[in-house]
Coordinates of C-alpha atoms and ligand atoms in Angstrom, one line a residue:
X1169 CA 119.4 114.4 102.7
X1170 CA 117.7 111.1 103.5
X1171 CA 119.2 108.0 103.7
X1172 CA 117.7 105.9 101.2
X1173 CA 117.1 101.9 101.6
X1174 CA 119.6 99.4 100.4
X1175 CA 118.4 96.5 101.4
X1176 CA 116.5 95.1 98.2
X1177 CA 115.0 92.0 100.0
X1178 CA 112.4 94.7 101.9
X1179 CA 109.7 95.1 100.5
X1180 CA 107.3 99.0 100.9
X1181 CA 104.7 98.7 103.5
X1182 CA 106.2 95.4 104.5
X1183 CA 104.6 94.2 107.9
X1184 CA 106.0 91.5 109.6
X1185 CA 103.1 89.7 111.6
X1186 CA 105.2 86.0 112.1
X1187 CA 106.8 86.2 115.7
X1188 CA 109.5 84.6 115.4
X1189 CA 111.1 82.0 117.3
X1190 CA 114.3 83.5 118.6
X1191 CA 116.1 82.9 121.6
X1192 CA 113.8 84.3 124.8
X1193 CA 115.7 85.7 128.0
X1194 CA 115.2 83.7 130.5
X1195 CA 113.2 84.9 133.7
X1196 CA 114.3 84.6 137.6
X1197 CA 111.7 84.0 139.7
X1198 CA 110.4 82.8 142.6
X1199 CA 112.9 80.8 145.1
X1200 CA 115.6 80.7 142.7
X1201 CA 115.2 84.6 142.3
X1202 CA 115.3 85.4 146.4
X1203 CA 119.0 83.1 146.4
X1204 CA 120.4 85.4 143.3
X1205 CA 119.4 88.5 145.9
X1206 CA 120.8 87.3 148.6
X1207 CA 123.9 86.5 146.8
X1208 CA 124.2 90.2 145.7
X1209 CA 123.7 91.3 149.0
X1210 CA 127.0 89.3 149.6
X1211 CA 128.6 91.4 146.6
X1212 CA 127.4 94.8 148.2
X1213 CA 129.4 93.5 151.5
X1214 CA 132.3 92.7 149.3
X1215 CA 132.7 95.8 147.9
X1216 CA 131.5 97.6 151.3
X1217 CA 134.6 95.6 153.1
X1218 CA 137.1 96.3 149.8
X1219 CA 136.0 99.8 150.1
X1220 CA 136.0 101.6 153.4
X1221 CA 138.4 100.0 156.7
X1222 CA 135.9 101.0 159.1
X1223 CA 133.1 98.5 160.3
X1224 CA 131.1 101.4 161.9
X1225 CA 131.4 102.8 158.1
X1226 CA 130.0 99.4 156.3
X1227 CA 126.8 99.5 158.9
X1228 CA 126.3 103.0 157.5
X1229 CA 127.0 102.1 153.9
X1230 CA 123.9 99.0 154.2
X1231 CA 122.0 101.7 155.5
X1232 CA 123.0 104.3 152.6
X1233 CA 122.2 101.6 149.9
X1234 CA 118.7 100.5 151.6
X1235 CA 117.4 104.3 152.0
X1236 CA 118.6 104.9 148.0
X1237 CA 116.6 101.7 147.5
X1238 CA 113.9 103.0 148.6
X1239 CA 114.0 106.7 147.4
X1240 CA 113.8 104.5 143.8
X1241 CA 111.4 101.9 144.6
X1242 CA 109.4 102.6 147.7
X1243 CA 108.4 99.5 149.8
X1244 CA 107.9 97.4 147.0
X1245 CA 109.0 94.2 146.2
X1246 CA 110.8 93.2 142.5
X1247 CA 109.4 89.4 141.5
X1248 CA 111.5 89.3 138.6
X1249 CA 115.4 89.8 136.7
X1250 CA 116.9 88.6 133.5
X1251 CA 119.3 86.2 133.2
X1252 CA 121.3 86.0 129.9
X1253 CA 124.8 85.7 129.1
X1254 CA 125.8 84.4 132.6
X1255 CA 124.7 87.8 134.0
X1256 CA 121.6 88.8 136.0
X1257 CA 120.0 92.1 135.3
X1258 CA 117.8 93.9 137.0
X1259 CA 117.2 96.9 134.6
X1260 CA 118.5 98.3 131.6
X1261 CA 121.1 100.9 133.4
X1262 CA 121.9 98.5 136.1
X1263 CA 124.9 96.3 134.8
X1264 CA 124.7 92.9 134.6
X1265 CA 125.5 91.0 138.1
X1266 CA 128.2 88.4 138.6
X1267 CA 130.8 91.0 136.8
X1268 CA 133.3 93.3 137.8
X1269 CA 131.5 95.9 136.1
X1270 CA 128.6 96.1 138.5
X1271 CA 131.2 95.9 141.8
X1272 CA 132.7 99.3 140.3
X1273 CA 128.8 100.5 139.8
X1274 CA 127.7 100.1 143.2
X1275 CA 131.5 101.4 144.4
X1276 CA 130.2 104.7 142.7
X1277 CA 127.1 105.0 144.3
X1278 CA 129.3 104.6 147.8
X1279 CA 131.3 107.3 146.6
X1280 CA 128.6 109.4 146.9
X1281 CA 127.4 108.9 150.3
X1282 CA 131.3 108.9 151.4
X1283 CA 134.9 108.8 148.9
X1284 CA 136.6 105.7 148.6
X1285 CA 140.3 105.0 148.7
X1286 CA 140.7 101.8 148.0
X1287 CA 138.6 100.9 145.4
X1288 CA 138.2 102.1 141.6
X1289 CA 135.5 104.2 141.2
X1290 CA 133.7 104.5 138.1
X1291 CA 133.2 108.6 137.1
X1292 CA 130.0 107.8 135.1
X1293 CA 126.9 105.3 135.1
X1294 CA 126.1 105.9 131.6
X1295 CA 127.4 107.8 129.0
X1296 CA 125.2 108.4 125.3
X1297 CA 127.4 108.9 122.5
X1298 CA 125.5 110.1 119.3
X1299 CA 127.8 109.1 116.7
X1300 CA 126.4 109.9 113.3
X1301 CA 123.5 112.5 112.2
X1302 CA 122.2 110.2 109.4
X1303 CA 118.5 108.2 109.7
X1304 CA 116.5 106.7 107.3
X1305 CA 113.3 107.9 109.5
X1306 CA 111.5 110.8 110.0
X1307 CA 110.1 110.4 114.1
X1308 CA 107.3 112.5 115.4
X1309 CA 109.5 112.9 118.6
X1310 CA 113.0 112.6 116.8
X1311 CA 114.7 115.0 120.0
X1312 CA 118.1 115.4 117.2
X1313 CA 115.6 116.7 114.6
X1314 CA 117.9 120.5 114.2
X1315 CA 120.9 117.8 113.2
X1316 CA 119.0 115.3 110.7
X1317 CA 120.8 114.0 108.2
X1318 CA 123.6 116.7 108.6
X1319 CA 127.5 116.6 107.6
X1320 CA 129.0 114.2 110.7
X1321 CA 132.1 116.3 111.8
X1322 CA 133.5 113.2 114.0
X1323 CA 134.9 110.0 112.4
X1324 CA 136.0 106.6 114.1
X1325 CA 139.0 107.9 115.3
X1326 CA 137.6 110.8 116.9
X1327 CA 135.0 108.3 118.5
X1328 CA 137.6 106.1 119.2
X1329 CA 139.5 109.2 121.3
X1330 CA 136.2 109.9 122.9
X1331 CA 135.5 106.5 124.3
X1332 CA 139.2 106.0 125.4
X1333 CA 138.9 109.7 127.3
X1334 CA 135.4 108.3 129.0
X1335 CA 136.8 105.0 129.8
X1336 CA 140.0 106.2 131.2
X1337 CA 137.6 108.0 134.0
X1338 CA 136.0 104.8 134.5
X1339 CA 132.4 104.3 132.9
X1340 CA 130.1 101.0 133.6
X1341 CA 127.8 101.5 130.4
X1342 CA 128.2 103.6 127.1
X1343 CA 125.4 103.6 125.3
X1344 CA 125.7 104.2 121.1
X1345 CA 122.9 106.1 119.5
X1346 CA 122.4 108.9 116.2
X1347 CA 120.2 109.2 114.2
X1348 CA 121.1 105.6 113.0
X1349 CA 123.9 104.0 114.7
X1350 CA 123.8 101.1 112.2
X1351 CA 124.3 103.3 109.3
X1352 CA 127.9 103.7 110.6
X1353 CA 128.3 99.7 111.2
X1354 CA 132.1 99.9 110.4
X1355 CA 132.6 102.3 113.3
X1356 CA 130.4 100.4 115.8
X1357 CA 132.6 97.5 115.4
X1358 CA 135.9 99.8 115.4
X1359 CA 134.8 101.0 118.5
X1360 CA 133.4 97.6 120.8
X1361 CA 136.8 95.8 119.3
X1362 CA 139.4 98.7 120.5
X1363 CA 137.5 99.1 123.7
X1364 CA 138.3 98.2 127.0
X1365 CA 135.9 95.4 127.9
X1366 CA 135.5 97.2 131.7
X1367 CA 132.4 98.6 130.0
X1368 CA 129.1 97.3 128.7
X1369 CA 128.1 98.9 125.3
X1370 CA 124.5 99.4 124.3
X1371 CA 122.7 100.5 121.0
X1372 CA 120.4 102.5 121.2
X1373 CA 118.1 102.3 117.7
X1374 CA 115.5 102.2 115.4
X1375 CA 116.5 98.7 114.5
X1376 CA 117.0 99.8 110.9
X1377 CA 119.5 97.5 109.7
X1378 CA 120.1 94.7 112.5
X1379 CA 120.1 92.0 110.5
X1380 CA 121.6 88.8 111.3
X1381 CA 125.3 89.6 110.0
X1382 CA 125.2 92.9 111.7
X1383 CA 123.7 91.4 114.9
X1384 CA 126.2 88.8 114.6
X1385 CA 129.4 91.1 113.9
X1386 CA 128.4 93.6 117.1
X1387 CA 128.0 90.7 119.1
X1388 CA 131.4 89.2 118.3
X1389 CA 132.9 92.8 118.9
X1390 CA 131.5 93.1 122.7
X1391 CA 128.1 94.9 121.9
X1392 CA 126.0 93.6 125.5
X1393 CA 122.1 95.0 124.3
X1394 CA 120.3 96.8 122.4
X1395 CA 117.4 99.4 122.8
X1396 CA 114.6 99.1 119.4
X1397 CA 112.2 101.7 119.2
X1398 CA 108.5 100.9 119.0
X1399 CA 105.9 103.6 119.8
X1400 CA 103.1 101.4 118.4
X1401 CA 102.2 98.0 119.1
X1402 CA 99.9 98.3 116.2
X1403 CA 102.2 98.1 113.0
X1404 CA 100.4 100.8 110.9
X1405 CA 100.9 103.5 113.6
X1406 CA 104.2 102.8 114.5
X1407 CA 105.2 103.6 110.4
X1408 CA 103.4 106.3 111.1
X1409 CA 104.9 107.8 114.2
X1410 CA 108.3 107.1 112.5
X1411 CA 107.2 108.1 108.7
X1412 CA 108.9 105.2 107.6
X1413 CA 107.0 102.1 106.0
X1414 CA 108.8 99.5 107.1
X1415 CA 110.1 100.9 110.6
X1416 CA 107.5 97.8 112.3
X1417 CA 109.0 95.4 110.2
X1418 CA 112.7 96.1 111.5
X1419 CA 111.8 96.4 115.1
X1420 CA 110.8 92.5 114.4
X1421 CA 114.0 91.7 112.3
X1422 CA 115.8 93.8 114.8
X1423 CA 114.6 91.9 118.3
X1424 CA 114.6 88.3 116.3
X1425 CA 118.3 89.1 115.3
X1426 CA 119.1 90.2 118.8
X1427 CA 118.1 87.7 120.6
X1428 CA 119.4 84.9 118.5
X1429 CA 123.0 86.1 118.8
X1430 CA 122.2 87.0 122.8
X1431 CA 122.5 90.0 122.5
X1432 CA 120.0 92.0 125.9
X1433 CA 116.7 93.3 123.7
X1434 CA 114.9 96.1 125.0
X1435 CA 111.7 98.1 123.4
X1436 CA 111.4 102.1 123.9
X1437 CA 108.2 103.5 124.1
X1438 CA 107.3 107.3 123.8
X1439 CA 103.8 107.4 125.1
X1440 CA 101.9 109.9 124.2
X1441 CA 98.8 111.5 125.4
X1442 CA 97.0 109.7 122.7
X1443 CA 98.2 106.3 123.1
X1444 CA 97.8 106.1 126.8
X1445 CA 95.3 104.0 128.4
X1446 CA 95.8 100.8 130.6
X1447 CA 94.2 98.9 127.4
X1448 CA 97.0 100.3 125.1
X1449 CA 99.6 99.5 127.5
X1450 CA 98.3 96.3 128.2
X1451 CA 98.4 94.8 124.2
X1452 CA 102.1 96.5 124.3
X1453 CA 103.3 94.4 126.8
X1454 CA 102.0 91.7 125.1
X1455 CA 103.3 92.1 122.2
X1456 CA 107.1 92.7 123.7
X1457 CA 106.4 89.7 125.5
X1458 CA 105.7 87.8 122.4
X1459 CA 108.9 89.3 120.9
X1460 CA 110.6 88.0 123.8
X1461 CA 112.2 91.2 124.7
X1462 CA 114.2 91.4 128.3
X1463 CA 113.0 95.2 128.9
X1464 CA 110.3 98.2 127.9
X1465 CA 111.6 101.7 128.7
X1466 CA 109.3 104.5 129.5
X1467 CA 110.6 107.3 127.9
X1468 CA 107.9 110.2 128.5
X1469 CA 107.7 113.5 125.3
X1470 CA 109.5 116.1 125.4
X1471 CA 109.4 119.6 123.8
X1472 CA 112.6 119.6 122.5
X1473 CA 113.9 118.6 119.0
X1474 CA 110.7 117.6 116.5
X1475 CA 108.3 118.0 119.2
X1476 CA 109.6 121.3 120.0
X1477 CA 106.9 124.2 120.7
X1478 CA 104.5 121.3 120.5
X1479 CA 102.1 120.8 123.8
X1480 CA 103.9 117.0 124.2
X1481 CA 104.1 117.1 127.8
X1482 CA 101.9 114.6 130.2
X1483 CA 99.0 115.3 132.2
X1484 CA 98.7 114.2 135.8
X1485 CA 96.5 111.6 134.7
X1486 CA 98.7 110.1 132.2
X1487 CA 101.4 110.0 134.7
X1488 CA 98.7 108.4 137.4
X1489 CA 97.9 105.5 134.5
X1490 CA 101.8 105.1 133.4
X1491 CA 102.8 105.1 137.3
X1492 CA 100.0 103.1 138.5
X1493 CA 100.5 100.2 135.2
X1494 CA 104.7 100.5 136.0
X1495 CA 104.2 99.4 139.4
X1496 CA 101.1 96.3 138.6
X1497 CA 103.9 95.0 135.8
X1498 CA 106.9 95.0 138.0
X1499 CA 106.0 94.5 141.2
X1500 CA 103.2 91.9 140.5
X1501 CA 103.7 88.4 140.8
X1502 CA 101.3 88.2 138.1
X1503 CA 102.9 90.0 135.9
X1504 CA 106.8 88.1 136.5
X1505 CA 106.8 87.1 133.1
X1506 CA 106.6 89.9 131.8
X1507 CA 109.6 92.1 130.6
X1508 CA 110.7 94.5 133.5
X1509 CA 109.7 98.3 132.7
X1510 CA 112.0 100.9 132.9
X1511 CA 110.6 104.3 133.8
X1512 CA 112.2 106.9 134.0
X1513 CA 110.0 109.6 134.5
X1514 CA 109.1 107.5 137.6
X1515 CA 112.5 107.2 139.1
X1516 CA 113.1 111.0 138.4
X1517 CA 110.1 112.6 139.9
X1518 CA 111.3 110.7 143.6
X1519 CA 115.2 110.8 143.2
X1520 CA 115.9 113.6 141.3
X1521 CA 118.3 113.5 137.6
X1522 CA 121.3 111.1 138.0
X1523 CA 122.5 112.4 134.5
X1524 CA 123.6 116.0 133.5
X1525 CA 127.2 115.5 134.6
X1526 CA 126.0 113.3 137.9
X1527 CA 126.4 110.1 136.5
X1528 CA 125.9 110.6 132.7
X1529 CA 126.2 113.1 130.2
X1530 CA 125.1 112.6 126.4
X1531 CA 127.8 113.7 123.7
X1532 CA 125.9 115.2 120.6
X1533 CA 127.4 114.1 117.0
X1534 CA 129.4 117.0 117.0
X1535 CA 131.6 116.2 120.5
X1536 CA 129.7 118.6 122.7
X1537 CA 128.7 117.4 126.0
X1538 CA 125.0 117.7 127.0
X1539 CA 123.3 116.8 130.2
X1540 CA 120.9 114.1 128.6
X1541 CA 119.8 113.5 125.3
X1542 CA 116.7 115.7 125.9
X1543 CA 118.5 118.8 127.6
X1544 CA 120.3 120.1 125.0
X1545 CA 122.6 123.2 126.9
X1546 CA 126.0 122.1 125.4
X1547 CA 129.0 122.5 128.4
X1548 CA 132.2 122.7 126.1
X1549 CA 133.3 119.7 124.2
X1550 CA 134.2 116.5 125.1
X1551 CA 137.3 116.5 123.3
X1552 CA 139.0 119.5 124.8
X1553 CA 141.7 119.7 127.5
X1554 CA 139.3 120.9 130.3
X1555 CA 136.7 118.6 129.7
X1556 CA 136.9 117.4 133.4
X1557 CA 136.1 121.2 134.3
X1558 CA 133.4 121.3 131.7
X1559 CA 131.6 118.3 133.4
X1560 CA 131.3 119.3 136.9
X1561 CA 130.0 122.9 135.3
X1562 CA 127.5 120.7 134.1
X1563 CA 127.0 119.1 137.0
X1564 CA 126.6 122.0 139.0
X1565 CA 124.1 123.5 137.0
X1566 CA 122.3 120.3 137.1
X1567 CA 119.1 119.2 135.1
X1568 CA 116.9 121.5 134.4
X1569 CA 113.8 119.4 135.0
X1570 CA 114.4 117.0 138.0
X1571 CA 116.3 118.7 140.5
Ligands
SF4_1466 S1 114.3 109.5 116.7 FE1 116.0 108.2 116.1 S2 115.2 106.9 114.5 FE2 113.8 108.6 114.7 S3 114.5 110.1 113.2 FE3 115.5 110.7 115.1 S4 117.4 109.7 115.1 FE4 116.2 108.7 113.5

């Protein structure tokens, strides 16, 4: 089945060239940047100190957190962060800073290095929920492509248990995708208004749909950003990646709605073989940055769902140019108004998966619990008694990929 288009006022092959004026997030950089760091290096002591009695034990905690700094980032310096909303964020899986959210984020990351006693420890970083199998689209890439359009077996108040059972472990972000999470607006409000608010909720989406009113009623109900696909910044080819005419014209609508109701905006990019070369990259970014977006995220093919069988995977070279433009855009002074690029692929290849059980797990429209949304070896189901068993099976079998 294919969901068909309700929304009279678009037009076929619409394509939105007029960037609109919406709200832009607002950079930190320079002085005023290096005094929002220093002050979250006073956070890390806070939680150090609220977490562990021993002083010899908060020397070796700084040391923990520098050396995982580094196993991300190398020696390199970030010029840049987003402030909106009272919060400063430094990526899109990083919680906003001044909140409680991000003391029980880096708390978790202690727990790793040594458990805590004293402090609430948040189980999982991120958690995907796919909460409906309907789309409009058709994506080259589409990683749920077996489930398209399917019967959805969960309702809100299966969803509604599902978030409660993730929250109750403590969770910093929870991330909504599909197929279309919009096509099931009712339940995305549902859920952000019965939430506990210790979480920051993200959309992950095509952008069909987010128009004002919807942008508007998420917002009220808690939503904190949203993720818009664009594979293209040329608007032809990004219908056609998607086989949907006017997929371009909502990631505009989408971004403008956003931002205007503050909610984050962030663009996802599957790169392809095809579409990489600095130059390509280069008119992306430009384009985001005319859209005002906060973030671009990297996320590299994979052979799995419609791209399955299909020789997707990267080169070394493409890796080289992806690697080599991440680094100019985000550790570039040159480059500080830029949106921030998340990479994934990047982050994986020096510090291994920090999903599949770890600190995320992805929960497929049907409740089964995956280790991210391109791994798809289902562990049990998310809404059995022994799901806590079921997640450090996953864990121990780890990711497949990034060890
Ligand atoms: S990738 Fe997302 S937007 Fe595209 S068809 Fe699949 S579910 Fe729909």
């Amino acid at each position: 089945m294919i969901v068909k288009i309700q929304d009279k006022k678009v037009k076929t092959n619409l394509i939105s060239r007029t960037i609109d004026t919406s709200v832009p997030p607002k950079m930190v950089t320079g002085l005023r940047l290096r005094f929002i760091q220093l002050r979250i290096r006073l956070t890390f002591l806070k939680v150090i100190t609220a977490c562990y009695r021993n002083p010899v034990e908060w020397i070796r905690c700084i040391r923990y957190l520098i050396r995982l700094r580094r196993r991300f980032l190398g020696n390199n310096k970030v010029h840049k962060m987003v402030y909106i909303n009272g919060k400063y964020h430094i990526g899109l899986y990083t919680p906003g800073w001044n909140s409680n959210v991000y003391e029980h984020y880096i708390a978790a990351h202690l727990n790793d290095y040594k458990p805590i006693k004293y402090f609430k420890v948040n189980r999982f970083n991120n958690v995907f929920m796919a909460i409906t199998k309907k789309c409009a689209l058709q994506c080259e890439h589409c990683f749920e492509w077996e489930n398209l359009n399917k019967k959805d077996i969960l309702g809100p108040v299966e969803w509604r248990a599902i978030v409660k059972k993730i929250q109750e472990r403590g969770v910093s972000q929870i991330h909504f995708s599909g197929g279309e999470p919009l096509l099931k607006m009712d339940t995305l409000v549902q859920l952000l208004n019965s939430a506990d608010k210790s979480t920051e909720f993200w959309l992950v989406t095509s952008g069909f749909k987010l128009n004002h009113n919807n942008a508007h009623r998420l917002k009220q109900a808690g939503l904190t950003g949203a993720v818009i696909s664009l594979d293209h910044h040329d608007p032809a080819l990004h219908n056609q990646f998607r086989h949907f005419d006017e997929a371009y014209y909502w990631v505009e609508e989408a971004v403008k709605n956003a931002n205007n109701n503050k909610i984050i905006t962030a663009l996802s990019l599957c790169p392809t073989k095809s579409f990489i070369s600095e130059e390509n990259l280069m008119s992306y970014m430009e384009l985001a940055k005319k859209l005002k977006v906060s973030f671009v995220q990297f996320l590299e093919p994979k052979a799995v769902g419609h791209y399955a069988d299909r020789d997707v995977k990267l080169h070394q070279e493409h890796i080289e140019i992806l690697e080599r433009f991440f680094r100019r855009m985000n550790f570039s002074k040159d480059f500080s108004s830029y949106p921030i690029i998340i990479y994934h692929g990047y982050y994986q290849r020096r510090q291994g998966c920090m999903s599949a059980g770890k600190k995320g797990i992805y929960i497929d429209t049907d409740g089964a619990m995956n280790a991210c949304p391109f791994c798809h070896k289902k562990t049990g189901s998310i809404l059995d008694s022994n799901f806590d068993q079921n997640v450090e099976i996953l864990k121990s079998e780890g990711c497949p990929t990034y060890k």
